[in-house]
Amino acid sequence: MAPKNFSIYVRPLVTLLYKPTVLFRLCPKMDFSVLHLLGLYLVIEPFFVAAAQTANISLGSSLTASDNSLSWQSPSGAFAFGFRGIGDQELFLLAIWYDKIPEKTLVWYANGDNPAPIGSKVELTKDGHFRLTGPRGEEIWPQSVISGVAYAAMLDTGNFVLANQNSVPLWQSFKNPIDTILPTQVLEIGEKLSSRQTASNYSKGKFQLQFKPAGTLELYLIALPTEQAYSAYYKSNTSDAADKMNSGNQLVFNESGHINVVLRNGNIVTLTNKTASPPRDYYYRATLDYDGLFTLYAYPKNGSGTSWSSLWSIPENICFDSTGNEGGGPCGYNSYCKLDANTRPICECLPGFSALDPEYKLRGCKQHRMHSCELGDSKPQDVYVMHELPNTFWPSSSNYEELQPLNEDDCSRFCLDDCNCVVAVIKAGTCWKKKLPLSNGRQDWNEYGKALIKLPKSDAFESPASRDSNTEKKDQKTVILVGALLLGSSVFLNFLFVAAIALLVFYTYRKTHRVITSTSSIMEANLRAFTYKELEEATDGFREEVGRGAFGTVYKGIISSLSSTNYVAIKKLDKVAQQGEKEFKTEASAIAKTHHKNLVRLLGLCDEGANKLLVYEFMRNGTLASYLFGISRPDWNKRIQIAFGIARGLMYLHDECSTQIIHCDIKPQNILLDDSFTARISDFGLAKLLLSDQTLTHTVIRGTRGYVAPEWFRNTPVTAKVDVYSYGVMLLEIICCRRSLEMEKENEEEVILTDWVYDCYKHRRLNKVIEDDEEAGNDMKRLERLVMVAIWCIQEDPSLRPTMKKVTQMLEGVVDVSVPPSPSLFSSIC
Ligand SMILES: *[C@@H]1O[C@H](CO)[C@@H](O)[C@H](O)[C@H]1NC(C)=O
Ligand SMILES: *[C@@H]1O[C@H](CO)[C@@H](O)[C@H](O)[C@H]1NC(C)=O
Ligand SMILES: *[C@@H]1O[C@H](CO)[C@@H](O)[C@H](O)[C@H]1NC(C)=O
Ligand SMILES: *[C@@H]1O[C@H](CO)[C@@H](O)[C@H](O)[C@H]1NC(C)=O
């Protein structure tokens, strides 16, 4: 039991751990051993910002890897060169990073495969050598000697240069890129980038990008460790076998943030031509990400509380564009690949298989239990079942038998009876039996075709989670068995045994106790109580404001834990009613009980008289408003996924929570996007707090102009249907990528989005509302359905509006959508 519970409590703590000083105040009851632990931690935690040098780096300079090591900055301070710690094992990369942004994003690193221990040193020796050595003087980097250096310089472009006395570069980071290129950087023929393994493991990953001799930019998988290339999953269209002059010569990432191929004849092919012109005053980088996508990112130079946003990436569908018979494909062997809303691959193991390395999912999967052909007296159907995985398939290479014509039942039965068969695919009357390991598996809902997987019956009815706990149960059994055996022997032995167990228990208790004493409040509803002082420190005196809403101001805070640094969003409520004391706790615990992937999680709260604060997960990708109305128009499909997600989140709040939660202020500013661009509703459950003893009827109109339902203005009770109304307005904004009110529209009819869309719908001119959005234009049927759903949602009469449950069903096409009536019976609400 202990280990299982332990991990449950540890995780929230790890995310919530503050700077050590704060942690101390959090847990006054901690015993000495914890203090000791913290004592150690205090030593490693960097407390002061490292000073930096900006001039030329002269002979005899060096940097030493430690937690507060110095760095060499570029003149403007935008970039720095030095050591960056990775993981929690005191290992360091010699790296270049964007130094003015909180993330300190690495754009180059020397020793990803061979991180340097603490005490390692990078040195420009008096005799002009440049090298990285370990604490005992062993050479870590580079592999070939760099000598004759007169000085080094970290330039404002992000290029780190070693030059001789004539200022001729002998070595530069721009000529030795790792996984990222920066504006002004050029890739010549033959030069390449290599991905890292995971977001936080900088060892060489399995994707590469190369500017090939034929003049094309290619992305491909490699076989490690030899780096032999498999066939490309992306190839730029910049090669001309007939006339070499029409072929590419260089890949140029230009200053204004475009990635171009310059042809031998001087012409330019812009790869990023689908992107609107990247805006000014942004930092850029183009990175071959660990999931195999080559992505152009931008970050506002003076932006606070933002993150890198992706402007462009290739390929469009890595799951489908990767083919070939060798290598496991982007997700590795025995897995299947599908795309998330942001066209990033998601890798899943086939049922009956588990990840070779849970930290590195792209490595692929292994069979959980090998099948045996020796079944004794049992029949295959007693031992195995066939599990269906719809819309999943593999390129044809891995077949060992093809049966035709065959229906699904027979295909399934033949595989079950064939002791060599683990996976079969049935599509349009053909049944293919597949060989292991399987490469390039993929899932796509447009694909008709079904995988049939043979599973031992014991696996089929077990979730992966229960499988893990099974191993624990086994351990328990052995302990009990040993105990029983011992109890059978002499009293003396028993005594010894009991004493030993007592010691053991005491010891383990102390060990786990360290953590658990400080988390007692987490046990209730997983919610943590903070003091105002702690949150003040976490936000550095409420310095960085990331948002402002009806309820107060939101600040970005930082939580350092032993293993990582986590951002949180801290909402300082400024209008909580006086008599709302008890209600605050009740509401907060109601919010804490919500668990849904489309809701922002509440992690903790502070309740000290007038100081009422809520601590939430931090959502890196900002609000839906900035996504929709931002730099470039997001993909149609991504937008639809977001609209679906919000509908599901609202359905959960309305119908599936123990107490119904009406949001009252649904709008794109209150929808946040997480790392994978999944929509997450924020600010829910707060409406009641502000109203204290008033019931949910008018007097104070909650909500925001443009989104509020008409009943707020009438003397009718407010129900969950107000959220349906606001959702409808927002759905139209998502569809059209414009705000519900745009006063500056030349054409007056277009000012109010709801009215305009209804007009267009009524006159069968829906193509007008999407303007030049080609993707949406090619999907008119779905577009029409979504618009009809939205019109149902914005009906003036609340009883005509569907419930969120119905909305979800209509969106997903589970139920038909009937022709909606005109939404406004009277005049417009605005
Ligand atoms: C660095 O040294 C080079 C060559 O000596 C010189 O041209 C350049 O101006 C120096 N830069 C700085 C910032 O001192
Ligand atoms: C990265 O992964 C490799 C193997 O896949 C492992 O040996 C190495 O320790 C990992 N590095 C870190 C810093 O976790
Ligand atoms: C960068 O490339 C784009 C597209 O080719 C072009 O429009 C722009 O002028 C270029 N910017 C610079 C600074 O060369
Ligand atoms: C972008 O480039 C591709 C191929 O080079 C071309 O087919 C496409 O029409 C271009 N798109 C735009 C918007 O210019």
PDB file of N, CA, C and O and ligand atoms in Angstrom, residues 254-256 258 260 268 270, ligand 3:
ATOM      1  N   ASN A 254      15.996  34.208 -42.789  1.00  0.00           N
ATOM      2  CA  ASN A 254      16.331  35.632 -42.906  1.00  0.00           C
ATOM      3  C   ASN A 254      15.859  36.447 -41.714  1.00  0.00           C
ATOM      4  O   ASN A 254      15.096  35.975 -40.872  1.00  0.00           O
ATOM      5  N   GLU A 255      16.340  37.666 -41.636  1.00  0.00           N
ATOM      6  CA  GLU A 255      16.128  38.498 -40.451  1.00  0.00           C
ATOM      7  C   GLU A 255      14.665  38.722 -40.139  1.00  0.00           C
ATOM      8  O   GLU A 255      14.298  38.893 -38.995  1.00  0.00           O
ATOM      9  N   SER A 256      13.822  38.765 -41.194  1.00  0.00           N
ATOM     10  CA  SER A 256      12.416  39.013 -40.893  1.00  0.00           C
ATOM     11  C   SER A 256      11.658  37.715 -40.590  1.00  0.00           C
ATOM     12  O   SER A 256      10.446  37.707 -40.576  1.00  0.00           O
ATOM     13  N   HIS A 258      11.641  34.631 -42.113  1.00  0.00           N
ATOM     14  CA  HIS A 258      11.216  33.689 -43.146  1.00  0.00           C
ATOM     15  C   HIS A 258      12.305  32.665 -43.418  1.00  0.00           C
ATOM     16  O   HIS A 258      13.492  32.985 -43.352  1.00  0.00           O
ATOM     17  N   ASN A 260      13.900  30.559 -46.281  1.00  0.00           N
ATOM     18  CA  ASN A 260      13.938  30.564 -47.746  1.00  0.00           C
ATOM     19  C   ASN A 260      14.976  29.580 -48.270  1.00  0.00           C
ATOM     20  O   ASN A 260      15.999  29.374 -47.636  1.00  0.00           O
ATOM     21  N   ILE A 268      14.474  32.921 -55.180  1.00  0.00           N
ATOM     22  CA  ILE A 268      14.200  32.527 -53.792  1.00  0.00           C
ATOM     23  C   ILE A 268      12.873  31.786 -53.711  1.00  0.00           C
ATOM     24  O   ILE A 268      11.869  32.240 -54.267  1.00  0.00           O
ATOM     25  N   THR A 270      10.254  30.610 -50.909  1.00  0.00           N
ATOM     26  CA  THR A 270       9.968  30.800 -49.485  1.00  0.00           C
ATOM     27  C   THR A 270       9.205  29.583 -48.956  1.00  0.00           C
ATOM     28  O   THR A 270       8.084  29.316 -49.383  1.00  0.00           O
TER      29      THR A 270
HETATM   30  C1  LIG B   3      12.839  37.481 -45.943  1.00  0.00           C
HETATM   31  O1  LIG B   3      12.151  36.654 -46.839  1.00  0.00           O
HETATM   32  C2  LIG B   3      10.839  37.080 -47.172  1.00  0.00           C
HETATM   33  C3  LIG B   3      10.217  36.027 -48.056  1.00  0.00           C
HETATM   34  O2  LIG B   3      11.039  35.665 -49.079  1.00  0.00           O
HETATM   35  C4  LIG B   3      10.918  38.429 -47.866  1.00  0.00           C
HETATM   36  O3  LIG B   3       9.612  38.878 -48.172  1.00  0.00           O
HETATM   37  C5  LIG B   3      11.618  39.404 -46.958  1.00  0.00           C
HETATM   38  O4  LIG B   3      11.792  40.640 -47.613  1.00  0.00           O
HETATM   39  C6  LIG B   3      12.968  38.889 -46.538  1.00  0.00           C
HETATM   40  N1  LIG B   3      13.517  39.774 -45.534  1.00  0.00           N
HETATM   41  C7  LIG B   3      14.784  40.217 -45.585  1.00  0.00           C
HETATM   42  C8  LIG B   3      15.215  41.126 -44.478  1.00  0.00           C
HETATM   43  O5  LIG B   3      15.536  39.891 -46.466  1.00  0.00           O
END
